[in-house]
GROMACS .gro file of N, CA and C in nm:
model
  261
    1MET      N    1  -0.674  -0.611  -1.176
    1MET     CA    2  -0.744  -0.531  -1.083
    1MET      C    3  -0.622  -0.507  -0.967
    2SER      N    4  -0.599  -0.350  -0.931
    2SER     CA    5  -0.507  -0.326  -0.865
    2SER      C    6  -0.534  -0.344  -0.731
    3GLU      N    7  -0.464  -0.426  -0.613
    3GLU     CA    8  -0.479  -0.389  -0.496
    3GLU      C    9  -0.489  -0.252  -0.412
    4LYS      N   10  -0.445  -0.165  -0.481
    4LYS     CA   11  -0.439   0.012  -0.431
    4LYS      C   12  -0.582   0.075  -0.466
    5PRO      N   13  -0.585   0.110  -0.414
    5PRO     CA   14  -0.730   0.227  -0.452
    5PRO      C   15  -0.739   0.330  -0.580
    6VAL      N   16  -0.607   0.333  -0.591
    6VAL     CA   17  -0.591   0.466  -0.674
    6VAL      C   18  -0.517   0.396  -0.785
    7VAL      N   19  -0.530   0.423  -0.913
    7VAL     CA   20  -0.473   0.395  -1.021
    7VAL      C   21  -0.486   0.524  -1.139
    8MET      N   22  -0.345   0.545  -1.147
    8MET     CA   23  -0.316   0.668  -1.274
    8MET      C   24  -0.235   0.604  -1.358
    9TYR      N   25  -0.268   0.665  -1.504
    9TYR     CA   26  -0.199   0.652  -1.623
    9TYR      C   27  -0.118   0.782  -1.644
   10SER      N   28  -0.006   0.745  -1.658
   10SER     CA   29   0.034   0.884  -1.632
   10SER      C   30   0.196   0.907  -1.761
   11LYS      N   31   0.188   0.996  -1.822
   11LYS     CA   32   0.371   1.002  -1.829
   11LYS      C   33   0.454   1.079  -1.731
   12ARG      N   34   0.578   1.063  -1.744
   12ARG     CA   35   0.669   1.139  -1.642
   12ARG      C   36   0.691   1.282  -1.688
   13SER      N   37   0.653   1.320  -1.810
   13SER     CA   38   0.717   1.465  -1.875
   13SER      C   39   0.570   1.540  -1.831
   14CYS      N   40   0.493   1.491  -1.780
   14CYS     CA   41   0.343   1.546  -1.817
   14CYS      C   42   0.344   1.642  -1.648
   15PRO      N   43   0.341   1.732  -1.656
   15PRO     CA   44   0.298   1.858  -1.545
   15PRO      C   45   0.156   1.810  -1.466
   16PHE      N   46   0.030   1.780  -1.515
   16PHE     CA   47  -0.078   1.745  -1.479
   16PHE      C   48  -0.062   1.627  -1.392
   17CYS      N   49   0.041   1.540  -1.426
   17CYS     CA   50   0.042   1.420  -1.381
   17CYS      C   51   0.103   1.430  -1.252
   18VAL      N   52   0.240   1.503  -1.257
   18VAL     CA   53   0.284   1.563  -1.136
   18VAL      C   54   0.214   1.603  -1.077
   19ARG      N   55   0.131   1.689  -1.080
   19ARG     CA   56   0.031   1.752  -0.954
   19ARG      C   57  -0.040   1.658  -0.927
   20ALA      N   58  -0.070   1.581  -0.992
   20ALA     CA   59  -0.177   1.466  -0.953
   20ALA      C   60  -0.142   1.375  -0.858
   21LYS      N   61   0.005   1.297  -0.891
   21LYS     CA   62   0.108   1.235  -0.803
   21LYS      C   63   0.098   1.305  -0.665
   22ALA      N   64   0.130   1.431  -0.660
   22ALA     CA   65   0.188   1.507  -0.538
   22ALA      C   66   0.075   1.498  -0.442
   23LEU      N   67  -0.043   1.567  -0.488
   23LEU     CA   68  -0.185   1.544  -0.422
   23LEU      C   69  -0.197   1.414  -0.372
   24MET      N   70  -0.167   1.346  -0.441
   24MET     CA   71  -0.177   1.151  -0.367
   24MET      C   72  -0.077   1.163  -0.251
   25GLU      N   73   0.039   1.198  -0.296
   25GLU     CA   74   0.129   1.144  -0.181
   25GLU      C   75   0.088   1.266  -0.079
   26ALA      N   76   0.052   1.394  -0.087
   26ALA     CA   77   0.011   1.469   0.033
   26ALA      C   78  -0.072   1.413   0.116
   27LYS      N   79  -0.204   1.317   0.035
   27LYS     CA   80  -0.277   1.270   0.157
   27LYS      C   81  -0.234   1.141   0.194
   28GLY      N   82  -0.109   1.082   0.157
   28GLY     CA   83  -0.072   0.945   0.202
   28GLY      C   84  -0.113   0.834   0.138
   29VAL      N   85  -0.217   0.877   0.023
   29VAL     CA   86  -0.270   0.720  -0.032
   29VAL      C   87  -0.173   0.676  -0.130
   30ALA      N   88  -0.172   0.560  -0.145
   30ALA     CA   89  -0.122   0.487  -0.208
   30ALA      C   90  -0.149   0.443  -0.342
   31PHE      N   91  -0.110   0.435  -0.456
   31PHE     CA   92  -0.178   0.424  -0.575
   31PHE      C   93  -0.078   0.382  -0.659
   32GLU      N   94  -0.130   0.311  -0.751
   32GLU     CA   95  -0.040   0.235  -0.859
   32GLU      C   96  -0.026   0.342  -0.987
   33GLU      N   97   0.098   0.359  -1.030
   33GLU     CA   98   0.132   0.432  -1.154
   33GLU      C   99   0.165   0.360  -1.262
   34ILE      N  100   0.107   0.384  -1.370
   34ILE     CA  101   0.131   0.306  -1.490
   34ILE      C  102   0.138   0.433  -1.592
   35ASP      N  103   0.277   0.427  -1.640
   35ASP     CA  104   0.364   0.511  -1.703
   35ASP      C  105   0.344   0.490  -1.859
   36ILE      N  106   0.264   0.533  -1.970
   36ILE     CA  107   0.217   0.446  -2.099
   36ILE      C  108   0.338   0.508  -2.165
   37LEU      N  109   0.448   0.589  -2.117
   37LEU     CA  110   0.559   0.584  -2.187
   37LEU      C  111   0.636   0.447  -2.184
   38VAL      N  112   0.660   0.412  -2.093
   38VAL     CA  113   0.708   0.308  -2.041
   38VAL      C  114   0.668   0.137  -2.066
   39ALA      N  115   0.521   0.177  -2.034
   39ALA     CA  116   0.450   0.046  -2.080
   39ALA      C  117   0.308   0.076  -2.223
   40PRO      N  118   0.372   0.109  -2.316
   40PRO     CA  119   0.300   0.162  -2.400
   40PRO      C  120   0.185   0.064  -2.430
   41GLU      N  121   0.223  -0.035  -2.410
   41GLU     CA  122   0.078  -0.167  -2.445
   41GLU      C  123  -0.008  -0.098  -2.367
   42ARG      N  124  -0.030  -0.055  -2.254
   42ARG     CA  125  -0.117  -0.002  -2.142
   42ARG      C  126  -0.212   0.072  -2.189
   43ARG      N  127  -0.157   0.158  -2.309
   43ARG     CA  128  -0.199   0.284  -2.356
   43ARG      C  129  -0.379   0.286  -2.427
   44GLN      N  130  -0.396   0.175  -2.484
   44GLN     CA  131  -0.489   0.094  -2.514
   44GLN      C  132  -0.610   0.116  -2.389
   45GLU      N  133  -0.563   0.023  -2.311
   45GLU     CA  134  -0.635  -0.009  -2.161
   45GLU      C  135  -0.686   0.102  -2.134
   46MET      N  136  -0.615   0.178  -2.141
   46MET     CA  137  -0.621   0.368  -2.039
   46MET      C  138  -0.743   0.399  -2.104
   47ILE      N  139  -0.731   0.396  -2.277
   47ILE     CA  140  -0.841   0.462  -2.318
   47ILE      C  141  -0.980   0.399  -2.313
   48GLU      N  142  -0.949   0.259  -2.339
   48GLU     CA  143  -1.102   0.206  -2.314
   48GLU      C  144  -1.148   0.187  -2.186
   49LYS      N  145  -1.066   0.220  -2.039
   49LYS     CA  146  -1.116   0.204  -1.927
   49LYS      C  147  -1.173   0.359  -1.888
   50ALA      N  148  -1.097   0.451  -1.978
   50ALA     CA  149  -1.151   0.570  -1.945
   50ALA      C  150  -1.264   0.634  -2.054
   51ASP      N  151  -1.338   0.570  -2.118
   51ASP     CA  152  -1.416   0.587  -2.215
   51ASP      C  153  -1.417   0.646  -2.323
   52GLY      N  154  -1.263   0.651  -2.366
   52GLY     CA  155  -1.201   0.693  -2.453
   52GLY      C  156  -1.123   0.846  -2.483
   53ARG      N  157  -1.056   0.874  -2.359
   53ARG     CA  158  -1.014   0.973  -2.323
   53ARG      C  159  -0.862   0.924  -2.338
   54ARG      N  160  -0.823   1.032  -2.404
   54ARG     CA  161  -0.662   0.968  -2.471
   54ARG      C  162  -0.580   1.076  -2.375
   55THR      N  163  -0.604   1.157  -2.297
   55THR     CA  164  -0.497   1.256  -2.218
   55THR      C  165  -0.440   1.171  -2.092
   56VAL      N  166  -0.350   1.249  -2.067
   56VAL     CA  167  -0.318   1.207  -1.915
   56VAL      C  168  -0.303   1.310  -1.831
   57PRO      N  169  -0.301   1.279  -1.719
   57PRO     CA  170  -0.334   1.142  -1.628
   57PRO      C  171  -0.476   1.117  -1.659
   58GLN      N  172  -0.493   1.013  -1.617
   58GLN     CA  173  -0.625   0.949  -1.640
   58GLN      C  174  -0.671   0.863  -1.476
   59ILE      N  175  -0.726   0.936  -1.392
   59ILE     CA  176  -0.727   0.876  -1.260
   59ILE      C  177  -0.852   0.801  -1.237
   60PHE      N  178  -0.837   0.662  -1.151
   60PHE     CA  179  -0.937   0.577  -1.146
   60PHE      C  180  -0.949   0.553  -0.973
   61ILE      N  181  -1.035   0.595  -0.910
   61ILE     CA  182  -1.043   0.575  -0.728
   61ILE      C  183  -1.162   0.458  -0.778
   62GLN      N  184  -1.077   0.354  -0.672
   62GLN     CA  185  -1.188   0.230  -0.686
   62GLN      C  186  -1.240   0.198  -0.774
   63GLY      N  187  -1.196   0.196  -0.905
   63GLY     CA  188  -1.244   0.138  -1.006
   63GLY      C  189  -1.306   0.241  -1.094
   64GLU      N  190  -1.341   0.351  -1.042
   64GLU     CA  191  -1.420   0.447  -1.089
   64GLU      C  192  -1.341   0.550  -1.173
   65GLY      N  193  -1.348   0.587  -1.286
   65GLY     CA  194  -1.295   0.702  -1.364
   65GLY      C  195  -1.338   0.849  -1.352
   66ILE      N  196  -1.245   0.882  -1.241
   66ILE     CA  197  -1.292   1.057  -1.224
   66ILE      C  198  -1.214   1.139  -1.342
   67GLY      N  199  -1.174   1.080  -1.415
   67GLY     CA  200  -1.091   1.162  -1.531
   67GLY      C  201  -0.926   1.248  -1.502
   68GLY      N  202  -0.927   1.376  -1.538
   68GLY     CA  203  -0.739   1.425  -1.501
   68GLY      C  204  -0.705   1.475  -1.363
   69TYR      N  205  -0.632   1.583  -1.405
   69TYR     CA  206  -0.610   1.640  -1.282
   69TYR      C  207  -0.716   1.766  -1.219
   70ASP      N  208  -0.756   1.795  -1.317
   70ASP     CA  209  -0.840   1.884  -1.272
   70ASP      C  210  -1.008   1.880  -1.244
   71GLU      N  211  -0.982   1.792  -1.254
   71GLU     CA  212  -1.115   1.692  -1.207
   71GLU      C  213  -1.062   1.644  -1.070
   72LEU      N  214  -0.956   1.610  -1.080
   72LEU     CA  215  -0.915   1.534  -0.904
   72LEU      C  216  -0.919   1.698  -0.830
   73ALA      N  217  -0.862   1.786  -0.891
   73ALA     CA  218  -0.824   1.905  -0.779
   73ALA      C  219  -0.977   1.946  -0.769
   74ALA      N  220  -1.104   1.962  -0.874
   74ALA     CA  221  -1.208   1.960  -0.844
   74ALA      C  222  -1.295   1.899  -0.711
   75LEU      N  223  -1.266   1.796  -0.690
   75LEU     CA  224  -1.309   1.717  -0.587
   75LEU      C  225  -1.226   1.724  -0.468
   76GLU      N  226  -1.114   1.790  -0.477
   76GLU     CA  227  -1.059   1.802  -0.359
   76GLU      C  228  -1.114   1.940  -0.341
   77ARG      N  229  -1.147   2.042  -0.422
   77ARG     CA  230  -1.161   2.191  -0.346
   77ARG      C  231  -1.352   2.200  -0.290
   78VAL      N  232  -1.419   2.056  -0.337
   78VAL     CA  233  -1.566   2.086  -0.249
   78VAL      C  234  -1.538   1.995  -0.161
   79GLY      N  235  -1.428   1.949  -0.114
   79GLY     CA  236  -1.420   1.838   0.007
   79GLY      C  237  -1.459   1.698  -0.033
   80GLU      N  238  -1.465   1.670  -0.170
   80GLU     CA  239  -1.516   1.541  -0.172
   80GLU      C  240  -1.420   1.389  -0.184
   81LEU      N  241  -1.283   1.435  -0.261
   81LEU     CA  242  -1.210   1.357  -0.282
   81LEU      C  243  -1.154   1.264  -0.134
   82ASN      N  244  -1.140   1.318   0.000
   82ASN     CA  245  -1.132   1.242   0.077
   82ASN      C  246  -1.272   1.133   0.129
   83LYS      N  247  -1.352   1.142   0.078
   83LYS     CA  248  -1.485   1.074   0.106
   83LYS      C  249  -1.435   0.965   0.002
   84ARG      N  250  -1.406   1.020  -0.124
   84ARG     CA  251  -1.380   0.907  -0.250
   84ARG      C  252  -1.250   0.829  -0.172
   85LEU      N  253  -1.154   0.860  -0.156
   85LEU     CA  254  -1.028   0.803  -0.096
   85LEU      C  255  -1.074   0.725   0.021
   86GLY      N  256  -1.189   0.733   0.104
   86GLY     CA  257  -1.207   0.673   0.202
   86GLY      C  258  -1.106   0.747   0.328
   87LEU      N  259  -1.058   0.842   0.323
   87LEU     CA  260  -1.012   0.950   0.416
   87LEU      C  261  -1.073   0.985   0.536
   0.00000   0.00000   0.00000
């Protein structure tokens, strides 16, 4: 288990991953990034933790899978993201 509250499975070439990372960085939130191209052995772990979802990013806050960038942005729009991040 990561010591950081956010774990993000990503690929460096993914524009949605870049957006998700930028949002976390703008909020000053530390996150563990697992690039599944650099560590392909972690892809299956991601799929299992994400209930079968195979797309990136897959974002987990306090161990809870929230989905990808669209879901992250939706939480931000409704003011829920800061609460989940403990901000």
